Amino acid sequence: MYRQQSCTPGKNKANQHQGDPKYIVYGLEPEFTKEQMEAALSQSFGDVHNDLKVLFPINGGTGKIHWIFQTPVDIYRQLRSRQKLTIGWETHTFKEFLSARKCSKCQSLEHTATLCTAERTFCGFCMGNHRISDCISRCPSCINCRVYNSNNKTKYRTDQASIDHTCSIYAAKIKSISKNTINQQA
């Protein structure tokens, strides 16, 4: 309907479950490095830390950063009962990190831009033929919900941006990732 189908489901790694469970540690200083995060995990989790993999930081929007780390499924259950992580003299909240891959070109939740074969760019806010950084629209329109509605004769709301976490398709993807994580650890 709106975009060329840019990947065949089940045919590439981006479409598969995104690996082991991930956790996010909140509220660290911007200069906190990957090496410091690895040392903090080592101090907090002892021998288990060798199985934890520090992945990347994300901006917290409050002048702080949050670090993402990955854990094997067998350690997942142990970590679920913990809610705090002590780093230095500070206590930080951490919890499971659920996030879907997203293409910044066509807005699909099935792959990233490096694997995208769409012929044009779709804005993540208004569906227009431009990058989101160039968007001047005030009216959001979700391409993922529109495509799903068209293909499945459903009536999901489309008056949100595809980058909005209230998007029904995004919420379903996160629920699927969460369900897969729970099924893996059982």
mmCIF file of C-alpha atoms in Angstrom:
data_model
loop_
_atom_site.group_PDB
_atom_site.id
_atom_site.type_symbol
_atom_site.label_atom_id
_atom_site.label_comp_id
_atom_site.label_asym_id
_atom_site.label_seq_id
_atom_site.Cartn_x
_atom_site.Cartn_y
_atom_site.Cartn_z
ATOM 1 C CA MET A 1 0.000 0.000 0.000
ATOM 2 C CA TYR A 2 2.299 2.791 1.251
ATOM 3 C CA ARG A 3 5.706 1.190 1.082
ATOM 4 C CA GLN A 4 7.326 -1.603 -0.797
ATOM 5 C CA GLN A 5 7.694 -4.711 1.339
ATOM 6 C CA SER A 6 11.344 -4.472 2.178
ATOM 7 C CA CYS A 7 12.112 -7.876 3.610
ATOM 8 C CA THR A 8 10.725 -11.363 3.622
ATOM 9 C CA PRO A 9 9.648 -12.416 7.126
ATOM 10 C CA GLY A 10 11.851 -15.129 8.563
ATOM 11 C CA LYS A 11 14.580 -14.728 5.954
ATOM 12 C CA ASN A 12 17.112 -12.498 7.693
ATOM 13 C CA LYS A 13 18.714 -12.181 11.104
ATOM 14 C CA ALA A 14 17.050 -8.843 11.833
ATOM 15 C CA ASN A 15 13.664 -10.549 11.777
ATOM 16 C CA GLN A 16 14.634 -13.207 14.300
ATOM 17 C CA HIS A 17 14.338 -12.832 18.071
ATOM 18 C CA GLN A 18 16.935 -10.293 19.044
ATOM 19 C CA GLY A 19 18.995 -12.535 21.294
ATOM 20 C CA ASP A 20 19.286 -12.881 25.004
ATOM 21 C CA PRO A 21 17.406 -10.654 27.462
ATOM 22 C CA LYS A 22 18.701 -7.138 27.955
ATOM 23 C CA TYR A 23 18.681 -4.866 30.989
ATOM 24 C CA ILE A 24 18.961 -1.111 31.341
ATOM 25 C CA VAL A 25 20.784 0.653 34.191
ATOM 26 C CA TYR A 26 19.413 4.165 34.733
ATOM 27 C CA GLY A 27 20.946 7.492 35.688
ATOM 28 C CA LEU A 28 24.695 7.332 35.120
ATOM 29 C CA GLU A 29 26.933 10.306 34.421
ATOM 30 C CA PRO A 30 27.565 10.990 30.698
ATOM 31 C CA GLU A 31 31.292 10.301 31.066
ATOM 32 C CA PHE A 32 30.646 6.805 32.466
ATOM 33 C CA THR A 33 32.472 4.438 30.065
ATOM 34 C CA LYS A 34 31.853 0.911 28.856
ATOM 35 C CA GLU A 35 34.897 -0.235 30.843
ATOM 36 C CA GLN A 36 33.490 1.347 34.010
ATOM 37 C CA MET A 37 30.139 -0.359 33.375
ATOM 38 C CA GLU A 38 31.902 -3.719 32.958
ATOM 39 C CA ALA A 39 33.783 -3.138 36.234
ATOM 40 C CA ALA A 40 30.530 -2.200 38.016
ATOM 41 C CA LEU A 41 28.826 -5.387 36.785
ATOM 42 C CA SER A 42 31.849 -7.401 37.912
ATOM 43 C CA GLN A 43 31.675 -5.870 41.382
ATOM 44 C CA SER A 44 27.900 -6.334 41.675
ATOM 45 C CA PHE A 45 27.497 -9.796 40.180
ATOM 46 C CA GLY A 46 30.815 -11.548 40.887
ATOM 47 C CA ASP A 47 31.533 -14.613 38.734
ATOM 48 C CA VAL A 48 28.286 -14.153 36.809
ATOM 49 C CA HIS A 49 29.621 -10.901 35.310
ATOM 50 C CA ASN A 50 31.684 -12.812 32.721
ATOM 51 C CA ASP A 51 28.405 -13.855 31.108
ATOM 52 C CA LEU A 52 27.031 -10.301 31.030
ATOM 53 C CA LYS A 53 27.791 -8.233 27.938
ATOM 54 C CA VAL A 54 27.756 -4.430 28.064
ATOM 55 C CA LEU A 55 26.155 -3.250 24.814
ATOM 56 C CA PHE A 56 25.635 0.508 24.510
ATOM 57 C CA PRO A 57 24.543 3.691 26.296
ATOM 58 C CA ILE A 58 21.460 5.762 25.489
ATOM 59 C CA ASN A 59 20.753 9.367 26.423
ATOM 60 C CA GLY A 60 18.455 9.756 29.388
ATOM 61 C CA GLY A 61 17.161 13.207 28.502
ATOM 62 C CA THR A 62 18.052 14.531 31.950
ATOM 63 C CA GLY A 63 21.773 14.998 31.451
ATOM 64 C CA LYS A 64 22.308 11.365 32.432
ATOM 65 C CA ILE A 65 22.864 8.234 30.363
ATOM 66 C CA HIS A 66 21.494 4.733 30.722
ATOM 67 C CA TRP A 67 23.593 1.651 29.916
ATOM 68 C CA ILE A 68 22.193 -1.472 28.257
ATOM 69 C CA PHE A 69 23.659 -4.897 29.011
ATOM 70 C CA GLN A 70 22.745 -8.385 27.867
ATOM 71 C CA THR A 71 22.529 -11.558 29.911
ATOM 72 C CA PRO A 72 22.217 -15.246 29.042
ATOM 73 C CA VAL A 73 18.792 -16.719 29.653
ATOM 74 C CA ASP A 74 19.984 -18.885 32.558
ATOM 75 C CA ILE A 75 21.010 -15.775 34.539
ATOM 76 C CA TYR A 76 17.880 -13.859 33.537
ATOM 77 C CA ARG A 77 15.733 -15.253 36.378
ATOM 78 C CA GLN A 78 18.316 -14.373 39.032
ATOM 79 C CA LEU A 79 18.465 -10.769 37.865
ATOM 80 C CA ARG A 80 14.695 -10.333 37.635
ATOM 81 C CA SER A 81 14.395 -10.293 41.418
ATOM 82 C CA ARG A 82 16.933 -7.468 41.778
ATOM 83 C CA GLN A 83 15.860 -3.888 41.172
ATOM 84 C CA LYS A 84 18.896 -1.887 42.266
ATOM 85 C CA LEU A 85 22.552 -1.863 41.315
ATOM 86 C CA THR A 86 25.190 -0.154 43.448
ATOM 87 C CA ILE A 87 27.874 1.628 41.449
ATOM 88 C CA GLY A 88 30.441 3.413 43.564
ATOM 89 C CA TRP A 89 28.463 5.151 46.300
ATOM 90 C CA GLU A 90 25.265 5.450 44.261
ATOM 91 C CA THR A 91 22.339 3.100 43.841
ATOM 92 C CA HIS A 92 20.839 2.834 40.366
ATOM 93 C CA THR A 93 17.587 1.283 39.226
ATOM 94 C CA PHE A 94 17.824 -1.375 36.547
ATOM 95 C CA LYS A 95 15.138 -3.350 34.786
ATOM 96 C CA GLU A 96 14.521 -5.436 31.705
ATOM 97 C CA PHE A 97 15.081 -3.488 28.490
ATOM 98 C CA LEU A 98 12.541 -4.217 25.764
ATOM 99 C CA SER A 99 13.066 -2.520 22.445
ATOM 100 C CA ALA A 100 12.276 -3.396 18.853
ATOM 101 C CA ARG A 101 14.589 -2.870 15.914
ATOM 102 C CA LYS A 102 13.327 -0.130 13.671
ATOM 103 C CA CYS A 103 14.250 0.978 10.181
ATOM 104 C CA SER A 104 14.955 4.701 10.032
ATOM 105 C CA LYS A 105 14.226 4.691 6.286
ATOM 106 C CA CYS A 106 10.848 2.932 5.907
ATOM 107 C CA GLN A 107 9.878 2.730 9.634
ATOM 108 C CA SER A 108 9.435 -1.071 9.544
ATOM 109 C CA LEU A 109 9.882 -2.954 12.807
ATOM 110 C CA GLU A 110 11.288 -5.967 10.969
ATOM 111 C CA HIS A 111 14.774 -4.708 10.061
ATOM 112 C CA THR A 112 17.168 -1.767 10.303
ATOM 113 C CA ALA A 113 18.112 0.755 7.618
ATOM 114 C CA THR A 114 21.212 -1.215 6.618
ATOM 115 C CA LEU A 115 18.960 -4.054 5.400
ATOM 116 C CA CYS A 116 16.206 -1.857 3.948
ATOM 117 C CA THR A 117 15.274 -2.207 0.289
ATOM 118 C CA ALA A 118 12.491 0.396 0.256
ATOM 119 C CA GLU A 119 12.708 2.731 -2.723
ATOM 120 C CA ARG A 120 11.864 5.851 -0.725
ATOM 121 C CA THR A 121 12.150 7.279 2.764
ATOM 122 C CA PHE A 122 9.130 7.556 5.045
ATOM 123 C CA CYS A 123 9.003 10.058 7.883
ATOM 124 C CA GLY A 124 8.553 8.439 11.306
ATOM 125 C CA PHE A 125 6.210 11.259 12.322
ATOM 126 C CA CYS A 126 3.911 12.013 9.377
ATOM 127 C CA MET A 127 4.604 9.300 6.744
ATOM 128 C CA GLY A 128 5.839 11.957 4.313
ATOM 129 C CA ASN A 129 8.602 11.376 1.768
ATOM 130 C CA HIS A 130 11.349 12.953 3.888
ATOM 131 C CA ARG A 131 13.526 12.214 6.883
ATOM 132 C CA ILE A 132 12.005 12.855 10.296
ATOM 133 C CA SER A 133 14.655 15.509 10.953
ATOM 134 C CA ASP A 134 13.195 17.482 8.016
ATOM 135 C CA CYS A 135 9.545 17.092 9.074
ATOM 136 C CA ILE A 136 7.448 20.236 9.546
ATOM 137 C CA SER A 137 4.080 18.512 9.933
ATOM 138 C CA ARG A 138 2.001 18.945 13.083
ATOM 139 C CA CYS A 139 -0.242 15.970 12.346
ATOM 140 C CA PRO A 140 1.237 12.561 13.160
ATOM 141 C CA SER A 141 0.349 9.560 11.036
ATOM 142 C CA CYS A 142 1.655 6.058 11.723
ATOM 143 C CA ILE A 143 2.737 4.174 8.622
ATOM 144 C CA ASN A 144 2.952 0.845 10.475
ATOM 145 C CA CYS A 145 -0.666 1.032 11.672
ATOM 146 C CA ARG A 146 -1.882 2.226 8.258
ATOM 147 C CA VAL A 147 -0.130 -0.619 6.425
ATOM 148 C CA TYR A 148 -1.372 -3.168 8.965
ATOM 149 C CA ASN A 149 -4.934 -1.832 8.727
ATOM 150 C CA SER A 150 -4.815 -1.976 4.939
ATOM 151 C CA ASN A 151 -3.415 -5.507 4.824
ATOM 152 C CA ASN A 152 -5.567 -6.962 7.613
ATOM 153 C CA LYS A 153 -8.820 -4.979 7.421
ATOM 154 C CA THR A 154 -8.316 -3.726 10.988
ATOM 155 C CA LYS A 155 -8.950 -0.286 12.454
ATOM 156 C CA TYR A 156 -5.958 0.552 14.634
ATOM 157 C CA ARG A 157 -5.569 4.242 15.434
ATOM 158 C CA THR A 158 -3.146 5.951 13.067
ATOM 159 C CA ASP A 159 -3.044 9.405 14.657
ATOM 160 C CA GLN A 160 0.272 8.822 16.381
ATOM 161 C CA ALA A 161 3.797 8.805 15.001
ATOM 162 C CA SER A 162 5.363 5.456 14.147
ATOM 163 C CA ILE A 163 8.115 6.425 16.600
ATOM 164 C CA ASP A 164 5.528 6.757 19.396
ATOM 165 C CA HIS A 165 5.477 3.947 21.951
ATOM 166 C CA THR A 166 1.665 4.130 21.998
ATOM 167 C CA CYS A 167 1.612 2.745 18.431
ATOM 168 C CA SER A 168 -0.409 -0.495 18.475
ATOM 169 C CA ILE A 169 1.987 -2.267 16.122
ATOM 170 C CA TYR A 170 5.018 -1.226 18.195
ATOM 171 C CA ALA A 171 3.255 -2.345 21.398
ATOM 172 C CA ALA A 172 2.469 -5.736 19.823
ATOM 173 C CA LYS A 173 6.107 -6.126 18.770
ATOM 174 C CA ILE A 174 7.319 -5.361 22.315
ATOM 175 C CA LYS A 175 4.769 -7.823 23.732
ATOM 176 C CA SER A 176 6.073 -10.477 21.335
ATOM 177 C CA ILE A 177 9.684 -9.795 22.363
ATOM 178 C CA SER A 178 8.702 -9.981 26.035
ATOM 179 C CA LYS A 179 6.786 -13.224 25.492
ATOM 180 C CA ASN A 180 9.765 -14.755 23.667
ATOM 181 C CA THR A 181 12.053 -13.751 26.544
ATOM 182 C CA ILE A 182 9.709 -15.316 29.102
ATOM 183 C CA ASN A 183 9.400 -18.499 27.014
ATOM 184 C CA GLN A 184 13.186 -18.737 26.683
ATOM 185 C CA GLN A 185 13.817 -18.484 30.400
ATOM 186 C CA ALA A 186 11.167 -21.044 31.372
#
